[in-house]
Structures are given as C-alpha cells and as structure tokens.
Amino acid sequence: MTLTFLSKYNLDLKIVVVAVVYYLAAVFGYFLAFEGTDALPAWPPSGVAFALIILLGRKSWPGITIGALIANVMAFWNMPEVPAHTIIAISSFIAVGSTLEAVIGNYLVKTWIKTSYPFEETKNAFRFLFIAILIAFLGSGIGSFSLSANGVIGTDAYLKTWLSMWVGNVVGILLFTPFILSIFRKYQVSFSLEKTLEIVLFCLAALTLIFLLQIQVVDEAFIRALPFMVLPFLLWLAFRFPLVVSMSAVLVVSILAIYSTTLQIGPFVLGESYSSMLLLQIFIGVISITTIILASTVHERSVAEDNLLKFNENLEEMVKARTKELDSQIDTRKKAEESLQKSNEELSKRNVELDNFVYSVSHDLRAPIASVLGIINLAKNEKDNSMKDVYFDMINNSAMQQDDFIKEILDQSRNSRLDIKRERISFEQIIDDTFEQLKYSTTTGQQVERVVNINQDKPFYCDPWRIKVILNNLISNAIRYRNGRDPIINVDVSIKNRKAVLTVEDNGRGISKEHLDKVCDMFYRATDDGAGSGLGLYIVKETVDKLQGDIKIESVEGEGTKVTFEIPQVAVTKELVA
C-alpha cells in the first residue's frame, strides 16, 4: 500500500506527498462549497492532514503547511478586492493554524489515547471526538482571526465565520480521519454469502433513496424524513462490518447529501444557504459520531468475546493440562514404585551375587595358597632331590594360577570403572603382543599355530586396552582348552562401515550345548578340571558390552570353538560414560 511505500523513502518524499494530498483535498472541499456563502459544509483537508500526520509521523508537518499555503493562496487569488500581500498574510496564518491543528491533535492522540488507531475502544473513540472538537477550535480560531485582522470580514461577521469554519473542520475530521486510518488497518477479509447480500441490500436501499429524491411528486414530509431513514442502515453497517465499511458508507452519504443540497435538492434545503449548510453539517456530524461510537463499541465487545472465548479455551486447556499432569504424576509415581521394586529385586540379586563373588574369590585365592603350603610341607620331608624339582613345578603352577585369577579380577574392575579411550588401533600389533605374552602358556611342549587375517582399508579408533583384554582371554582359552593336539588358532579381523568384526576360532575341546548359554556367567565353569576361574568369558562379555558391541559363541564339542564379536568405532564427539 501507499503507506508502506512511503515508509521506505526519505522524509522529503513524505512531505511532498502530504502537500499534494492536502491540496487535492482542498480542491475537493471547494467543489462542495455552497453558493452565496464563503464557508464550506466540510473541510476535508483537516481530516486528511490529521490522519496523515498520525500515519507518517509529526516530522511530515511541513507538507501540511505547504499544502495549506498553496490551497489558500489559490482560493483567495480570485478575490481582486484583496491585495496580494494580504492574501499571503491570510494564507500564512491559516496554514499555521492548519499545521498546529494536526500537530497538536497527533500529540494528544499519542500521549492521551496512546494508540494510532483510537477506534478499538469506546472510551478512546470519545477521546478522539473531544480532540477533534478541540483542535478544530484552534484551527478555525486562527483562520477567522486572520480574516478579521486583515479586514476581509467585519466584526459583526466574525462569530458567524468562526462557527462555520469550526463546524466545517470538525465535520472534515469526523469524516476523513477515521476513514483514512481504517483503510490502513490490517483486516482479515472473509467474504460470506450472508454479508455479501447485506452489502447488496444496502446499495439497493441507498439507490432507492436517491431515486426518491429525484421524484417531484414525493411528499415533502417524506423528503424531510429521509435523514432518519438513512440512520438505521448506517447503524446496521457499523454493527455488522469493520469501521472502514461503515465510514465509507457515511462518507458516500455525506458527499451525496452535500452535493444534492448544493443543487437545491433534498431535506436540507432551507431558505438561506447558511442555514442549509448548518443543518447539513449537524446531520453529517451526528451520523459520523454515531457510526464511530457504535463501531468502536461493537469492536470492543467482539474483542471481549474473543478474549472470553480464548480464556475459556485456555481454561479448558489448563484443566486438560493439569489433568494430564496429574495423570503423568500418577504414572511417574507408579513407575517410581515399579522402579523401586525392581531396584530392590536387583539389589537382592546383587547381594546374592556379591556373596557368591566373595565366596568364589576367597576360595579361588586360598586354593593355590593351600596347595603351595601343602607342597612345601611335602618338600620338607622329601629326601629325593629329583622330587623337589617336581614340587617346585607344582608350586609354580599354583602361583601362576593365582596370578591369572588376580589379573582377571583386576581386568573386570578396570573395565567397569575406567572410561573408554579413543586411540587408533593396530590390530596386527595387539594380536602379536597377545600371542607373545601367551607363548609360555603351554608346558607340554606343544606348538601353537596361529593364522591371522586382517582386512583393514581405513583407520579404526577404539580402546586398545579393552580389545587386548578380549583377545587375551579368547586366545588363552583356546590354548588352555586344547584337545590333545597342537592348538591351531585362527584370528580374522574385518573393518566395514566403522565397525570391526573379529573372529577367534580354535580346534580345542569345544563346549557342549547345555553349557553354551551359561559360559558367559560369572564363575561358571563348563569343565571340572579346575583349569580356569570361570571369569574369562564373563570378562569378554562385559568388555564387549562396555564397547557397545555384540558377541556370538559357536562351538562343537570335541571339534573346537568359534567366538565372533562386533564393536563400533568410538566417535570423536561421543560422550564416553564409565
């Protein structure tokens, strides 16, 4: 729209636009002038200037001064009896009065009403009417004073001239200011069949009234009653439509009334032009004020109804939200009770496991020591030196068994406590180190054959210590539980889609089917030969879980075991939790 267009440009353009619009409004006002009187029934520039300064800001006031000066100079220039310097003086005074009228009105609107659109509340509409009357009093007072001071009107005509100018300014403000301000409001336009029919009926009614005015045979009483017949239609529009629609109708009715009266047609024609004009001004003022007040009241009521509706909706939403919150609290409480019950069950289970752990640990730690003490007693009484070497081997085996068990306990403790580290993994180095560490695990002279296959195109990042713990336990199991023949251990590594898949396969004793589901439990032994502590595969399973991986064990008794585990790469941005 024009207002949006003007807001993008500088102040000079705004001033020029205001001056041009003011001048055009003045030309239109002179067009509606009555014959035989120098006063006007309505002065549109007053309303136009007031509206524009509210919309564009007080800095646009020079446009009002320029427009008013040009308009008044052009009006008085056709009066040859008035000297040029007098015309300039009168026009300057009137221009100053018009400018002060708009500037003070804008100031009062911004400070008293505190909104640029005073037609949303009834009290603000009444304040606007008071401001219109006040600023029109100022503008007309300065204008009539300048005419009297320069001798254009006499003292006897001063009051009459001032009253005519004052009423004309008030009518101009009441007609044009609300109309212009309402045009630049943002409306949600929604057309319905019902409202379209109402607009059509109003237009037909207006055309009917205009037609009746043209018929000479119509009774004079009917013609005098026409203003009263118009009022219900205007009130209807004010009640049913936004202010821009009802003020458009008021503006059209007012212009038609003025124009028909200048043609000596209609209910406002009296014997004297001045009396006709005054009656017409009163009619226009009444319908304008009534329409503005009613439209403001209806809007205020609509807003109150909408707020009440929203409040009810919000209240319902609040009730629903509160109900949902209470349900949520109930659910939370139930879940908390269930969680507490599960925690208690879990705690009881952990207590049992802890008791078993303490028993197993104490048993497995004391068993090698008891064996060592017994062997030492035997060695003290032994005379044969060759048997002492056998006893030393037995003591060594017991010590190594206890050392392995302590290492497993430490590995399990570190796995549960330490955070995951992210380092580049060299699978070849870890596998070589593991086999090198376990090369003395066999005391029978059997050779361990290893087959290693690593398929890795890209770097892989994970926790090297945990991978080493997994491989150490799997490879040591493959060596420990050999099947009377040289152990053959196949280790395959494959890196795909940021995941590492490792397989450790041996030709050992294997695990029977009834033990496969339990071999990863703590202290579970699938054999009774006492070779292991029952912690190895448990540590493997816990370590793989810590790395957020998966493990799968396949075994055939007497043929061998195949363990496959898959672990993801540790991301750089991933938050590592112990």
Coordinates of C-alpha atoms in Angstrom, one line a residue:
M1 CA 0.0 0.0 0.0
T2 CA 0.9 3.7 -0.3
L3 CA 1.8 4.0 3.4
T4 CA 4.2 1.0 3.2
F5 CA 5.7 2.5 0.0
L6 CA 6.3 5.9 1.7
S7 CA 7.9 4.4 4.8
K8 CA 10.7 3.1 2.7
Y9 CA 11.7 6.5 1.4
N10 CA 13.0 9.7 3.0
L11 CA 11.3 12.5 4.7
D12 CA 11.3 14.8 1.7
L13 CA 9.1 12.5 -0.3
K14 CA 6.7 12.2 2.6
I15 CA 6.4 16.0 2.8
V16 CA 5.8 16.3 -0.9
V17 CA 3.1 13.6 -0.8
V18 CA 1.4 15.2 2.2
A19 CA 1.4 18.6 0.5
V20 CA -0.1 17.2 -2.7
V21 CA -2.8 15.2 -0.9
Y22 CA -3.7 18.2 1.2
Y23 CA -4.0 20.4 -1.8
L24 CA -6.2 17.8 -3.7
A25 CA -8.4 17.5 -0.6
A26 CA -8.8 21.3 -0.5
V27 CA -9.8 21.4 -4.2
F28 CA -12.4 18.7 -3.4
G29 CA -13.6 20.8 -0.4
Y30 CA -14.0 23.9 -2.6
F31 CA -16.0 21.8 -5.1
L32 CA -18.6 21.1 -2.3
A33 CA -19.0 24.8 -1.5
F34 CA -22.4 26.4 -1.3
E35 CA -23.4 29.3 -3.5
G36 CA -23.9 32.5 -1.7
T37 CA -21.5 31.7 1.2
D38 CA -17.8 31.7 1.6
A39 CA -18.0 29.0 4.3
L40 CA -17.8 25.3 3.5
P41 CA -20.1 22.5 4.7
A42 CA -17.0 20.3 5.3
W43 CA -13.3 21.0 5.1
P44 CA -11.7 17.6 4.0
P45 CA -8.0 18.8 4.5
S46 CA -8.5 19.0 8.2
G47 CA -9.3 15.2 8.4
V48 CA -6.7 14.3 5.8
A49 CA -3.9 16.2 7.5
F50 CA -4.8 14.8 10.9
A51 CA -4.8 11.2 9.5
L52 CA -1.6 11.6 7.5
I53 CA 0.4 13.1 10.4
I54 CA -0.7 10.2 12.6
L55 CA 0.3 7.6 10.0
L56 CA 3.6 9.3 8.8
G57 CA 4.7 10.9 12.0
R58 CA 5.0 14.5 13.2
K59 CA 8.1 15.2 11.0
S60 CA 5.8 15.3 8.0
W61 CA 4.2 18.6 9.2
P62 CA 5.9 20.8 6.6
G63 CA 3.8 19.1 4.0
I64 CA 0.6 20.3 5.7
T65 CA 2.0 23.9 5.9
I66 CA 2.9 23.9 2.2
G67 CA -0.3 22.3 1.0
A68 CA -2.4 24.7 3.2
L69 CA -0.5 27.8 2.0
I70 CA -0.9 26.9 -1.7
A71 CA -4.6 25.9 -1.3
N72 CA -5.5 29.2 0.5
V73 CA -3.5 31.4 -1.9
M74 CA -5.3 29.8 -4.8
A75 CA -8.7 30.3 -3.1
F76 CA -8.1 34.0 -2.2
W77 CA -6.4 34.8 -5.5
N78 CA -9.7 35.1 -7.3
M79 CA -10.8 38.0 -5.0
P80 CA -9.5 41.1 -6.8
E81 CA -10.5 43.4 -3.9
V82 CA -8.0 41.7 -1.6
P83 CA -4.3 42.8 -2.1
A84 CA -1.6 40.2 -2.8
H85 CA 0.2 40.9 0.5
T86 CA -3.0 40.4 2.4
I87 CA -3.6 37.2 0.6
I88 CA -0.1 36.0 1.6
A89 CA -0.7 37.0 5.2
I90 CA -4.1 35.4 5.5
S91 CA -2.9 32.2 3.8
S92 CA 0.2 32.0 6.0
F93 CA -1.9 32.4 9.2
I94 CA -4.4 29.7 8.0
A95 CA -1.5 27.4 7.0
V96 CA 0.0 27.8 10.5
G97 CA -3.4 27.2 12.1
S98 CA -3.9 24.0 10.0
T99 CA -0.5 22.8 10.9
L100 CA -0.9 23.4 14.6
E101 CA -4.3 21.7 14.4
A102 CA -2.8 18.5 13.0
V103 CA 0.4 18.5 15.2
I104 CA -1.4 19.1 18.5
G105 CA -4.0 16.5 17.5
N106 CA -1.3 14.0 16.8
Y107 CA 0.4 14.8 20.2
L108 CA -2.9 14.3 22.1
V109 CA -3.6 11.0 20.3
K110 CA -0.1 9.7 21.1
T111 CA 0.0 10.9 24.7
W112 CA -3.6 10.6 25.8
I113 CA -5.1 7.8 23.7
K114 CA -1.7 6.2 23.3
T115 CA -2.5 4.4 20.1
S116 CA -2.5 5.5 16.4
Y117 CA -5.9 3.8 15.9
P118 CA -8.3 5.2 18.5
F119 CA -11.4 3.2 17.3
E120 CA -10.9 -0.1 19.1
E121 CA -12.3 1.0 22.4
T122 CA -15.4 3.2 23.2
K123 CA -13.5 5.4 25.6
N124 CA -10.8 6.1 23.0
A125 CA -13.4 6.9 20.4
F126 CA -14.9 9.6 22.8
R127 CA -11.4 10.9 23.4
F128 CA -10.9 11.2 19.7
L129 CA -14.2 13.2 19.3
F130 CA -13.0 15.6 22.1
I131 CA -9.6 16.0 20.4
A132 CA -11.4 16.7 17.1
I133 CA -13.5 19.4 18.6
L134 CA -10.5 20.9 20.4
I135 CA -8.1 21.1 17.5
A136 CA -10.8 22.3 15.2
F137 CA -11.5 25.1 17.6
L138 CA -7.8 26.1 17.4
G139 CA -7.6 26.0 13.6
S140 CA -10.8 27.8 13.0
G141 CA -9.9 30.4 15.6
I142 CA -6.6 31.3 13.9
G143 CA -8.2 31.3 10.5
S144 CA -11.1 33.6 11.5
F145 CA -8.7 35.9 13.4
S146 CA -6.5 36.3 10.3
L147 CA -9.6 37.2 8.2
S148 CA -10.7 39.7 10.7
A149 CA -7.3 41.2 11.3
N150 CA -6.7 41.8 7.6
G151 CA -10.2 43.4 7.1
V152 CA -11.7 40.6 4.9
I153 CA -14.6 40.2 7.4
G154 CA -16.1 42.6 9.8
T155 CA -16.5 42.4 13.5
D156 CA -20.2 41.5 13.1
A157 CA -19.4 38.5 10.9
Y158 CA -16.5 37.3 13.0
L159 CA -18.5 34.9 15.2
K160 CA -20.5 33.5 12.3
T161 CA -17.4 32.9 10.3
W162 CA -15.6 31.3 13.1
L163 CA -18.5 29.0 13.9
S164 CA -18.8 27.9 10.2
M165 CA -15.1 27.2 9.9
W166 CA -15.1 25.3 13.3
V167 CA -18.0 23.1 12.3
G168 CA -16.5 22.6 8.8
N169 CA -13.2 21.5 10.4
V170 CA -14.9 19.2 12.8
V171 CA -17.0 17.6 10.1
G172 CA -13.9 17.2 7.9
I173 CA -12.1 15.4 10.7
L174 CA -15.0 13.2 11.6
L175 CA -15.5 12.1 8.0
F176 CA -12.0 11.7 6.7
T177 CA -9.7 10.9 9.6
P178 CA -11.5 7.6 10.7
F179 CA -11.9 6.7 7.0
I180 CA -8.2 7.1 6.2
L181 CA -7.0 5.5 9.4
S182 CA -9.3 2.5 8.9
I183 CA -8.1 2.0 5.3
F184 CA -4.5 1.3 6.5
R185 CA -5.6 -1.1 9.2
K186 CA -4.8 -4.8 8.6
Y187 CA -8.1 -6.7 8.3
Q188 CA -8.8 -10.4 7.9
V189 CA -11.1 -10.2 5.0
S190 CA -13.6 -13.0 4.9
F191 CA -16.4 -12.9 2.4
S192 CA -19.6 -14.9 3.1
L193 CA -22.9 -15.1 1.3
E194 CA -24.7 -13.5 4.1
K195 CA -22.5 -10.4 4.3
T196 CA -22.4 -10.1 0.5
L197 CA -26.2 -10.0 0.5
E198 CA -26.2 -7.4 3.2
I199 CA -23.9 -5.1 1.2
V200 CA -26.1 -5.6 -1.9
L201 CA -29.3 -4.7 0.1
F202 CA -27.6 -1.6 1.5
C203 CA -26.6 -0.4 -2.0
L204 CA -30.1 -1.1 -3.3
A205 CA -31.6 0.9 -0.3
A206 CA -29.2 3.8 -1.0
L207 CA -30.1 3.8 -4.7
T208 CA -33.8 3.8 -3.8
L209 CA -33.5 6.8 -1.5
I210 CA -31.5 8.7 -4.2
F211 CA -34.2 7.8 -6.8
L212 CA -37.0 9.1 -4.5
L213 CA -35.2 12.4 -4.2
Q214 CA -35.4 12.9 -7.9
I215 CA -39.2 12.4 -8.0
Q216 CA -41.0 15.6 -7.7
V217 CA -44.3 14.1 -6.6
V218 CA -42.9 12.7 -3.4
D219 CA -44.4 14.4 -0.3
E220 CA -42.2 17.0 1.3
A221 CA -42.6 15.3 4.7
F222 CA -41.2 12.1 3.3
I223 CA -38.2 14.0 1.9
R224 CA -37.7 15.6 5.4
A225 CA -37.7 12.2 6.9
L226 CA -35.0 10.8 4.6
P227 CA -32.1 11.5 7.1
F228 CA -33.9 9.5 9.7
M229 CA -34.4 6.6 7.3
V230 CA -30.6 6.6 6.5
L231 CA -29.6 6.1 10.1
P232 CA -30.8 2.5 10.6
F233 CA -28.8 1.4 7.5
L234 CA -25.6 3.1 8.8
L235 CA -26.1 1.6 12.2
W236 CA -26.6 -1.8 10.6
L237 CA -23.2 -1.4 8.8
A238 CA -21.5 -0.2 11.9
F239 CA -22.8 -3.2 13.8
R240 CA -22.1 -5.9 11.2
F241 CA -18.9 -4.7 9.4
P242 CA -15.5 -3.2 10.2
L243 CA -15.2 0.6 10.6
V244 CA -13.7 1.0 7.1
V245 CA -17.0 -0.2 5.6
S246 CA -19.4 1.8 7.7
M247 CA -17.2 5.0 7.4
S248 CA -17.2 4.5 3.6
A249 CA -21.0 4.5 3.7
V250 CA -21.0 7.6 5.9
L251 CA -18.6 9.4 3.5
V252 CA -20.7 8.5 0.5
V253 CA -24.0 9.5 2.2
S254 CA -22.4 12.8 3.3
I255 CA -21.0 13.7 -0.1
L256 CA -24.3 12.9 -1.8
A257 CA -26.1 15.0 0.8
I258 CA -23.8 17.9 0.3
Y259 CA -23.9 17.6 -3.5
S260 CA -27.7 17.3 -3.7
T261 CA -28.1 20.3 -1.3
T262 CA -25.9 22.4 -3.5
L263 CA -28.3 21.5 -6.3
Q264 CA -31.2 22.6 -4.1
I265 CA -32.5 19.0 -3.7
G266 CA -33.2 17.1 -0.5
P267 CA -34.3 17.5 3.0
F268 CA -31.5 20.0 4.0
V269 CA -32.6 22.8 1.6
L270 CA -33.8 25.8 3.6
G271 CA -34.5 29.4 2.7
E272 CA -30.9 30.6 3.4
S273 CA -27.7 28.9 2.2
Y274 CA -26.1 29.4 5.6
S275 CA -29.0 27.7 7.4
S276 CA -29.0 24.8 4.9
M277 CA -25.3 24.3 5.4
L278 CA -25.5 24.4 9.2
L279 CA -28.3 21.8 9.1
L280 CA -26.3 19.6 6.8
Q281 CA -23.2 19.9 9.0
I282 CA -25.2 18.8 12.0
F283 CA -26.6 15.8 10.2
I284 CA -23.1 14.7 9.0
G285 CA -21.7 15.2 12.4
V286 CA -24.4 13.1 14.0
I287 CA -24.2 10.2 11.7
S288 CA -20.3 10.3 11.9
I289 CA -20.2 10.3 15.6
T290 CA -22.9 7.7 16.0
T291 CA -21.2 5.4 13.5
I292 CA -17.8 5.8 15.1
I293 CA -19.0 5.2 18.6
L294 CA -21.2 2.2 17.6
A295 CA -18.4 0.7 15.6
S296 CA -15.9 1.1 18.4
T297 CA -18.3 -0.4 20.9
V298 CA -19.0 -3.4 18.7
H299 CA -15.3 -3.9 18.1
E300 CA -14.6 -3.7 21.8
R301 CA -17.4 -6.2 22.5
S302 CA -16.1 -8.5 19.8
V303 CA -12.6 -8.4 21.3
A304 CA -14.0 -9.0 24.8
E305 CA -16.0 -12.0 23.4
D306 CA -12.9 -13.3 21.6
N307 CA -10.8 -12.9 24.8
L308 CA -13.5 -14.6 26.8
L309 CA -13.6 -17.4 24.3
K310 CA -9.8 -17.7 24.3
F311 CA -9.9 -17.6 28.1
N312 CA -12.5 -20.5 28.2
E313 CA -10.3 -22.4 25.7
N314 CA -7.2 -21.7 27.7
L315 CA -9.1 -22.7 30.9
E316 CA -10.1 -26.0 29.2
E317 CA -6.5 -26.5 28.1
M318 CA -5.3 -25.7 31.6
V319 CA -7.7 -28.2 33.0
K320 CA -6.7 -30.8 30.4
A321 CA -3.0 -30.0 31.0
R322 CA -3.5 -30.2 34.8
T323 CA -5.4 -33.5 34.4
K324 CA -2.6 -34.7 32.1
E325 CA 0.0 -33.5 34.6
L326 CA -1.8 -35.4 37.4
D327 CA -2.0 -38.5 35.2
S328 CA 1.6 -38.1 34.5
Q329 CA 2.4 -37.7 38.1
I330 CA 0.4 -40.8 38.9
D331 CA 2.2 -42.7 36.1
T332 CA 5.5 -41.3 37.3
R333 CA 4.7 -42.4 40.8
K334 CA 3.7 -45.9 39.6
K335 CA 6.9 -46.1 37.5
A336 CA 8.9 -44.9 40.5
E337 CA 7.3 -47.6 42.7
E338 CA 7.9 -50.2 40.0
S339 CA 11.5 -48.9 39.6
L340 CA 11.9 -49.1 43.3
Q341 CA 10.6 -52.6 43.4
K342 CA 12.9 -53.6 40.6
S343 CA 15.8 -51.9 42.3
N344 CA 15.1 -53.8 45.5
E345 CA 14.9 -57.0 43.5
E346 CA 18.1 -56.1 41.7
L347 CA 19.7 -55.1 45.0
S348 CA 18.8 -58.5 46.5
K349 CA 20.1 -60.2 43.4
R350 CA 23.3 -58.2 43.6
N351 CA 23.7 -59.1 47.2
V352 CA 23.4 -62.8 46.3
E353 CA 25.9 -62.3 43.5
L354 CA 28.2 -60.4 45.9
D355 CA 28.0 -63.2 48.4
N356 CA 28.8 -65.7 45.6
F357 CA 31.6 -63.5 44.4
V358 CA 33.2 -63.2 47.8
Y359 CA 32.9 -66.9 48.3
S360 CA 34.3 -67.8 44.9
V361 CA 37.1 -65.2 45.1
S362 CA 38.1 -66.3 48.6
H363 CA 38.0 -69.9 47.5
D364 CA 40.0 -69.4 44.3
L365 CA 42.5 -67.2 46.1
R366 CA 43.0 -69.6 49.0
A367 CA 43.1 -72.8 46.9
P368 CA 46.5 -72.0 45.3
I369 CA 47.9 -70.9 48.7
A370 CA 46.7 -74.0 50.4
S371 CA 48.3 -76.1 47.6
V372 CA 51.6 -74.2 48.0
L373 CA 51.6 -74.8 51.7
G374 CA 50.9 -78.5 51.3
I375 CA 53.6 -78.9 48.7
I376 CA 56.1 -77.1 50.9
N377 CA 55.3 -79.5 53.8
L378 CA 55.9 -82.4 51.5
A379 CA 59.1 -80.9 50.2
K380 CA 60.5 -80.5 53.7
N381 CA 60.2 -84.3 54.4
E382 CA 61.4 -85.3 50.9
K383 CA 64.8 -86.9 50.7
D384 CA 64.9 -87.3 47.0
N385 CA 66.2 -84.1 45.3
S386 CA 64.6 -85.0 42.0
M387 CA 61.2 -84.9 43.6
K388 CA 61.9 -81.4 44.9
D389 CA 62.0 -80.2 41.3
V390 CA 58.6 -81.7 40.8
Y391 CA 57.4 -79.9 43.9
F392 CA 58.8 -76.6 42.6
D393 CA 56.9 -77.0 39.3
M394 CA 53.7 -77.6 41.3
I395 CA 54.3 -74.5 43.4
N396 CA 55.0 -72.5 40.2
N397 CA 51.7 -73.7 38.6
S398 CA 49.8 -72.8 41.7
A399 CA 51.3 -69.4 41.8
M400 CA 50.6 -68.8 38.1
Q401 CA 47.0 -69.9 38.6
Q402 CA 46.6 -67.4 41.4
D403 CA 48.3 -64.7 39.4
D404 CA 46.0 -65.3 36.4
F405 CA 43.0 -65.1 38.7
I406 CA 44.1 -61.8 40.2
K407 CA 44.7 -60.4 36.7
E408 CA 41.2 -61.4 35.7
I409 CA 39.7 -59.7 38.8
L410 CA 41.7 -56.6 38.1
D411 CA 40.6 -56.6 34.4
Q412 CA 37.0 -56.8 35.4
S413 CA 37.4 -54.0 38.0
R414 CA 39.2 -51.7 35.4
N415 CA 36.6 -52.4 32.7
S416 CA 33.7 -51.3 35.0
R417 CA 35.5 -48.2 36.3
L418 CA 37.6 -46.7 33.5
D419 CA 36.2 -44.6 30.7
I420 CA 36.6 -45.7 27.1
K421 CA 39.6 -44.3 25.4
R422 CA 39.8 -43.4 21.7
E423 CA 43.0 -44.4 20.0
R424 CA 44.0 -45.6 16.6
I425 CA 44.0 -49.4 16.7
S426 CA 46.8 -51.6 15.3
F427 CA 45.2 -55.0 15.3
E428 CA 48.3 -56.7 14.0
Q429 CA 50.4 -55.3 16.9
I430 CA 47.7 -56.2 19.5
I431 CA 47.4 -59.8 18.2
D432 CA 51.2 -60.2 18.0
D433 CA 51.6 -58.9 21.6
T434 CA 48.9 -61.3 22.8
F435 CA 50.5 -64.4 21.3
E436 CA 53.9 -63.3 22.5
Q437 CA 52.6 -62.9 26.1
L438 CA 50.9 -66.3 26.0
K439 CA 53.7 -68.3 24.2
Y440 CA 54.7 -69.9 27.5
S441 CA 51.2 -70.9 28.4
T442 CA 51.7 -74.5 27.2
T443 CA 54.0 -76.6 29.4
T444 CA 53.7 -79.8 27.4
G445 CA 55.9 -78.7 24.5
Q446 CA 53.0 -78.3 22.1
Q447 CA 53.4 -75.7 19.4
V448 CA 50.6 -73.1 18.9
E449 CA 49.9 -72.5 15.3
R450 CA 48.3 -69.1 14.6
V451 CA 46.6 -68.0 11.4
V452 CA 45.9 -64.2 11.3
N453 CA 44.0 -62.5 8.5
I454 CA 43.4 -58.7 8.8
N455 CA 41.2 -56.9 6.2
Q456 CA 41.5 -53.2 7.0
D457 CA 41.5 -50.3 4.4
K458 CA 40.8 -47.4 6.8
P459 CA 41.9 -46.5 10.3
F460 CA 39.8 -47.7 13.2
Y461 CA 39.6 -46.0 16.5
C462 CA 38.6 -47.7 19.7
D463 CA 40.0 -48.6 23.2
P464 CA 43.2 -50.7 22.7
W465 CA 43.4 -52.0 26.2
R466 CA 39.8 -53.5 26.1
I467 CA 40.4 -55.1 22.7
K468 CA 43.6 -56.6 24.2
V469 CA 41.7 -57.9 27.2
I470 CA 39.1 -59.6 24.9
L471 CA 41.7 -61.2 22.7
N472 CA 43.9 -62.3 25.6
N473 CA 41.0 -64.1 27.2
L474 CA 39.8 -65.8 24.0
I475 CA 43.3 -66.8 22.8
S476 CA 44.3 -68.0 26.3
N477 CA 41.1 -70.1 26.5
A478 CA 42.0 -71.6 23.0
I479 CA 45.4 -72.6 24.3
R480 CA 44.3 -73.8 27.7
Y481 CA 41.4 -76.0 26.5
R482 CA 43.3 -77.7 23.7
N483 CA 42.2 -81.1 22.5
G484 CA 45.4 -83.1 22.9
R485 CA 46.9 -81.9 19.7
D486 CA 48.8 -78.8 18.7
P487 CA 46.5 -75.8 19.0
I488 CA 45.5 -74.0 15.8
I489 CA 44.1 -70.6 16.4
N490 CA 42.5 -68.5 13.5
V491 CA 42.1 -64.8 14.1
D492 CA 40.2 -62.8 11.5
V493 CA 39.7 -59.1 11.5
S494 CA 37.4 -57.1 9.1
I495 CA 36.6 -53.4 9.2
K496 CA 33.4 -52.3 7.5
N497 CA 31.1 -49.3 8.0
R498 CA 33.0 -48.1 11.0
K499 CA 32.6 -51.4 12.7
A500 CA 35.2 -54.1 13.5
V501 CA 34.3 -57.8 13.3
L502 CA 36.8 -60.1 15.0
T503 CA 36.6 -63.9 15.0
V504 CA 38.8 -66.2 17.1
E505 CA 38.4 -69.9 16.1
D506 CA 40.3 -72.9 17.6
N507 CA 40.4 -76.6 17.3
G508 CA 40.2 -77.3 21.0
R509 CA 37.8 -79.3 23.2
G510 CA 34.7 -77.2 22.4
I511 CA 31.7 -76.6 24.6
S512 CA 28.7 -78.8 24.9
K513 CA 25.3 -77.4 24.0
E514 CA 24.0 -77.4 27.6
H515 CA 26.8 -75.0 28.6
L516 CA 26.7 -72.5 25.7
D517 CA 24.0 -70.3 27.2
K518 CA 25.8 -70.0 30.6
V519 CA 29.5 -69.8 29.7
C520 CA 29.5 -66.0 29.9
D521 CA 28.1 -66.0 33.5
M522 CA 30.3 -65.1 36.4
F523 CA 32.3 -68.0 37.8
Y524 CA 30.6 -70.5 35.5
R525 CA 32.8 -73.4 34.5
A526 CA 31.9 -75.7 31.7
T527 CA 34.5 -78.3 32.9
D528 CA 35.6 -79.7 36.2
D529 CA 39.3 -79.9 35.5
G530 CA 40.0 -76.7 37.5
A531 CA 41.9 -75.1 34.7
G532 CA 40.0 -71.8 34.8
S533 CA 38.3 -69.5 37.2
G534 CA 35.1 -69.0 35.4
L535 CA 35.7 -65.3 34.8
G536 CA 37.3 -65.3 31.3
L537 CA 34.3 -65.3 29.0
Y538 CA 32.4 -63.2 31.6
I539 CA 35.0 -60.5 31.3
V540 CA 34.9 -60.8 27.5
K541 CA 31.1 -60.3 27.5
E542 CA 31.3 -57.4 29.9
T543 CA 34.1 -55.7 27.9
V544 CA 32.2 -56.1 24.6
D545 CA 29.1 -54.6 26.2
K546 CA 31.1 -51.7 27.5
L547 CA 32.2 -51.0 23.9
Q548 CA 28.5 -51.3 22.9
G549 CA 29.2 -54.3 20.8
D550 CA 27.8 -57.8 20.3
I551 CA 29.2 -61.3 20.9
K552 CA 28.3 -64.7 19.5
I553 CA 29.8 -68.1 20.6
E554 CA 29.5 -71.2 18.4
S555 CA 31.0 -74.5 19.5
V556 CA 31.0 -78.2 18.7
E557 CA 32.2 -80.5 21.5
G558 CA 35.4 -82.2 20.5
E559 CA 36.0 -80.1 17.4
G560 CA 36.5 -76.5 18.6
T561 CA 35.0 -73.1 19.4
K562 CA 34.3 -70.0 17.3
V563 CA 33.8 -66.6 19.0
T564 CA 32.7 -63.6 16.9
F565 CA 32.4 -60.2 18.3
E566 CA 31.5 -56.9 16.6
I567 CA 32.4 -53.5 18.1
P568 CA 31.7 -50.0 16.7
Q569 CA 34.3 -47.3 16.2
V570 CA 34.4 -44.7 19.1
A571 CA 33.2 -41.4 17.7
V572 CA 35.1 -38.2 18.4
T573 CA 32.1 -36.3 19.7
K574 CA 30.6 -39.1 21.6
E575 CA 30.3 -38.7 25.3
L576 CA 32.0 -41.6 27.0
V577 CA 30.4 -42.8 30.2
A578 CA 32.1 -45.1 32.6

